[in-house]
Amino acid sequence: MGEPSMVGLMGRVTGTVGPGLVGEVIVRIRGGAEHFLAYPASGQERIETGTVVMIVEHLPPRTVYVAQAYDG
């Protein structure tokens, strides 16, 4: 059995994600909540703290690329 896929999971930004920044998101996975380093899926997007995001790519062990889950 391998790791469950993280792609498609939702998380919340805990450190601003954006160009030139190493952001952070918290994601509920494996029966708990874990923090991951985060980068914007579209290289120029800035995503502020508190925004709900969706993981579009996971680079093990602790890096994800994210996009805003909801417009607005």
Short mmCIF file of N, CA and C in Angstrom, two decimals:
data_model
loop_
_atom_site.label_atom_id
_atom_site.label_comp_id
_atom_site.label_asym_id
_atom_site.label_seq_id
_atom_site.Cartn_x
_atom_site.Cartn_y
_atom_site.Cartn_z
N MET A 1 0.84 -1.18 0.00
CA MET A 1 0.00 0.00 0.00
C MET A 1 0.88 1.24 0.00
N GLY A 2 0.56 2.19 -0.90
CA GLY A 2 1.32 3.43 -0.97
C GLY A 2 0.63 4.55 -0.21
N GLU A 3 1.26 5.70 -0.29
CA GLU A 3 0.69 6.90 0.31
C GLU A 3 -0.62 7.26 -0.40
N PRO A 4 -1.60 7.78 0.32
CA PRO A 4 -2.80 8.25 -0.36
C PRO A 4 -2.46 9.49 -1.19
N SER A 5 -3.10 9.67 -2.32
CA SER A 5 -2.85 10.84 -3.16
C SER A 5 -3.35 12.10 -2.46
N MET A 6 -2.54 13.13 -2.50
CA MET A 6 -2.93 14.41 -1.91
C MET A 6 -3.61 15.32 -2.92
N VAL A 7 -3.47 15.03 -4.19
CA VAL A 7 -4.06 15.87 -5.23
C VAL A 7 -5.58 15.89 -5.05
N GLY A 8 -6.14 17.08 -5.02
CA GLY A 8 -7.58 17.25 -4.84
C GLY A 8 -7.99 17.52 -3.41
N LEU A 9 -7.08 17.31 -2.45
CA LEU A 9 -7.42 17.62 -1.07
C LEU A 9 -7.48 19.12 -0.85
N MET A 10 -8.28 19.53 0.12
CA MET A 10 -8.41 20.94 0.47
C MET A 10 -7.53 21.24 1.67
N GLY A 11 -7.09 22.47 1.74
CA GLY A 11 -6.30 22.93 2.87
C GLY A 11 -6.55 24.40 3.11
N ARG A 12 -5.88 24.95 4.12
CA ARG A 12 -6.01 26.37 4.43
C ARG A 12 -4.61 26.96 4.52
N VAL A 13 -4.44 28.14 3.92
CA VAL A 13 -3.15 28.81 3.91
C VAL A 13 -2.85 29.34 5.32
N THR A 14 -1.66 28.99 5.84
CA THR A 14 -1.23 29.49 7.15
C THR A 14 -0.03 30.42 7.03
N GLY A 15 0.53 30.52 5.83
CA GLY A 15 1.61 31.44 5.53
C GLY A 15 1.47 31.83 4.06
N THR A 16 1.41 33.12 3.75
CA THR A 16 1.11 33.61 2.41
C THR A 16 1.88 32.86 1.32
N VAL A 17 1.14 32.44 0.29
CA VAL A 17 1.70 31.72 -0.86
C VAL A 17 1.77 32.71 -2.02
N GLY A 18 2.91 32.79 -2.69
CA GLY A 18 3.02 33.70 -3.81
C GLY A 18 4.36 33.63 -4.51
N PRO A 19 4.51 34.37 -5.59
CA PRO A 19 5.78 34.38 -6.32
C PRO A 19 6.91 34.86 -5.41
N GLY A 20 8.00 34.13 -5.40
CA GLY A 20 9.15 34.49 -4.57
C GLY A 20 8.99 34.18 -3.10
N LEU A 21 7.88 33.57 -2.72
CA LEU A 21 7.62 33.22 -1.32
C LEU A 21 7.52 31.71 -1.16
N VAL A 22 7.94 31.23 -0.01
CA VAL A 22 7.66 29.84 0.35
C VAL A 22 6.53 29.92 1.36
N GLY A 23 5.32 29.57 0.92
CA GLY A 23 4.16 29.64 1.78
C GLY A 23 3.97 28.35 2.56
N GLU A 24 2.86 28.29 3.29
CA GLU A 24 2.56 27.11 4.10
C GLU A 24 1.06 26.89 4.11
N VAL A 25 0.67 25.63 4.04
CA VAL A 25 -0.74 25.25 4.16
C VAL A 25 -0.87 24.13 5.18
N ILE A 26 -2.06 24.06 5.79
CA ILE A 26 -2.38 22.96 6.69
C ILE A 26 -3.45 22.12 6.00
N VAL A 27 -3.24 20.81 6.02
CA VAL A 27 -4.12 19.88 5.32
C VAL A 27 -4.52 18.76 6.26
N ARG A 28 -5.78 18.38 6.25
CA ARG A 28 -6.23 17.21 7.03
C ARG A 28 -5.93 15.96 6.22
N ILE A 29 -5.07 15.12 6.77
CA ILE A 29 -4.65 13.89 6.08
C ILE A 29 -4.17 12.88 7.12
N ARG A 30 -4.33 11.61 6.81
CA ARG A 30 -3.87 10.52 7.68
C ARG A 30 -4.40 10.63 9.11
N GLY A 31 -5.64 11.06 9.26
CA GLY A 31 -6.27 11.12 10.57
C GLY A 31 -5.85 12.30 11.43
N GLY A 32 -5.15 13.27 10.84
CA GLY A 32 -4.72 14.45 11.58
C GLY A 32 -4.62 15.64 10.66
N ALA A 33 -3.87 16.64 11.10
CA ALA A 33 -3.63 17.83 10.28
C ALA A 33 -2.12 18.02 10.19
N GLU A 34 -1.63 18.26 8.98
CA GLU A 34 -0.19 18.41 8.76
C GLU A 34 0.08 19.67 7.95
N HIS A 35 1.25 20.27 8.20
CA HIS A 35 1.68 21.46 7.47
C HIS A 35 2.59 21.07 6.31
N PHE A 36 2.44 21.78 5.19
CA PHE A 36 3.25 21.54 4.00
C PHE A 36 3.75 22.87 3.46
N LEU A 37 4.96 22.88 2.89
CA LEU A 37 5.45 24.04 2.17
C LEU A 37 4.61 24.18 0.92
N ALA A 38 4.28 25.41 0.53
CA ALA A 38 3.34 25.59 -0.57
C ALA A 38 3.80 26.66 -1.55
N TYR A 39 3.53 26.38 -2.82
CA TYR A 39 3.81 27.30 -3.92
C TYR A 39 2.53 27.45 -4.74
N PRO A 40 2.34 28.60 -5.41
CA PRO A 40 1.14 28.76 -6.24
C PRO A 40 1.23 27.90 -7.50
N ALA A 41 0.13 27.25 -7.86
CA ALA A 41 0.09 26.43 -9.07
C ALA A 41 0.28 27.29 -10.31
N SER A 42 -0.33 28.48 -10.31
CA SER A 42 -0.06 29.45 -11.38
C SER A 42 0.99 30.39 -10.81
N GLY A 43 2.13 30.42 -11.41
CA GLY A 43 3.31 31.08 -10.85
C GLY A 43 3.16 32.50 -10.36
N GLN A 44 2.15 33.24 -10.79
CA GLN A 44 2.01 34.65 -10.41
C GLN A 44 0.92 34.92 -9.38
N GLU A 45 0.21 33.91 -8.97
CA GLU A 45 -0.91 34.10 -8.03
C GLU A 45 -0.40 34.31 -6.61
N ARG A 46 -1.00 35.24 -5.89
CA ARG A 46 -0.70 35.45 -4.47
C ARG A 46 -1.93 35.02 -3.68
N ILE A 47 -1.73 34.13 -2.71
CA ILE A 47 -2.84 33.59 -1.93
C ILE A 47 -2.58 33.92 -0.46
N GLU A 48 -3.48 34.68 0.12
CA GLU A 48 -3.30 35.19 1.48
C GLU A 48 -3.67 34.16 2.56
N THR A 49 -3.15 34.40 3.74
CA THR A 49 -3.42 33.57 4.91
C THR A 49 -4.93 33.45 5.14
N GLY A 50 -5.38 32.25 5.45
CA GLY A 50 -6.79 31.99 5.72
C GLY A 50 -7.58 31.50 4.51
N THR A 51 -7.01 31.61 3.31
CA THR A 51 -7.70 31.20 2.08
C THR A 51 -7.75 29.68 1.98
N VAL A 52 -8.90 29.16 1.57
CA VAL A 52 -9.05 27.73 1.33
C VAL A 52 -8.47 27.42 -0.06
N VAL A 53 -7.63 26.40 -0.12
CA VAL A 53 -6.97 26.04 -1.37
C VAL A 53 -7.15 24.55 -1.67
N MET A 54 -6.91 24.20 -2.94
CA MET A 54 -6.92 22.81 -3.37
C MET A 54 -5.51 22.45 -3.83
N ILE A 55 -5.06 21.27 -3.45
CA ILE A 55 -3.75 20.81 -3.87
C ILE A 55 -3.84 20.29 -5.30
N VAL A 56 -2.98 20.82 -6.17
CA VAL A 56 -2.98 20.38 -7.57
C VAL A 56 -1.75 19.54 -7.89
N GLU A 57 -0.73 19.60 -7.05
CA GLU A 57 0.46 18.75 -7.24
C GLU A 57 1.15 18.57 -5.91
N HIS A 58 1.70 17.37 -5.68
CA HIS A 58 2.42 17.05 -4.44
C HIS A 58 3.81 16.55 -4.80
N LEU A 59 4.82 17.17 -4.22
CA LEU A 59 6.19 16.72 -4.39
C LEU A 59 6.66 16.20 -3.03
N PRO A 60 6.71 14.88 -2.87
CA PRO A 60 7.08 14.33 -1.57
C PRO A 60 8.46 14.81 -1.14
N PRO A 61 8.70 14.97 0.15
CA PRO A 61 7.75 14.58 1.18
C PRO A 61 6.79 15.68 1.62
N ARG A 62 7.16 17.00 1.54
CA ARG A 62 6.34 18.01 2.21
C ARG A 62 6.11 19.26 1.38
N THR A 63 6.08 19.15 0.07
CA THR A 63 5.86 20.33 -0.78
C THR A 63 4.62 20.12 -1.64
N VAL A 64 3.80 21.18 -1.72
CA VAL A 64 2.59 21.11 -2.54
C VAL A 64 2.47 22.38 -3.40
N TYR A 65 1.78 22.23 -4.52
CA TYR A 65 1.38 23.37 -5.35
C TYR A 65 -0.12 23.50 -5.20
N VAL A 66 -0.59 24.73 -4.97
CA VAL A 66 -2.00 24.93 -4.63
C VAL A 66 -2.63 26.01 -5.50
N ALA A 67 -3.97 25.96 -5.58
CA ALA A 67 -4.78 26.99 -6.24
C ALA A 67 -5.96 27.31 -5.32
N GLN A 68 -6.47 28.53 -5.40
CA GLN A 68 -7.63 28.89 -4.60
C GLN A 68 -8.78 27.95 -4.92
N ALA A 69 -9.45 27.48 -3.89
CA ALA A 69 -10.55 26.54 -4.07
C ALA A 69 -11.82 27.26 -4.53
N TYR A 70 -11.98 28.50 -4.14
CA TYR A 70 -13.20 29.25 -4.46
C TYR A 70 -12.81 30.61 -5.01
N ASP A 71 -13.53 31.07 -6.01
CA ASP A 71 -13.30 32.43 -6.54
C ASP A 71 -13.89 33.43 -5.55
N GLY A 72 -13.28 34.58 -5.52
CA GLY A 72 -13.88 35.61 -4.68
C GLY A 72 -12.89 36.24 -3.87
#
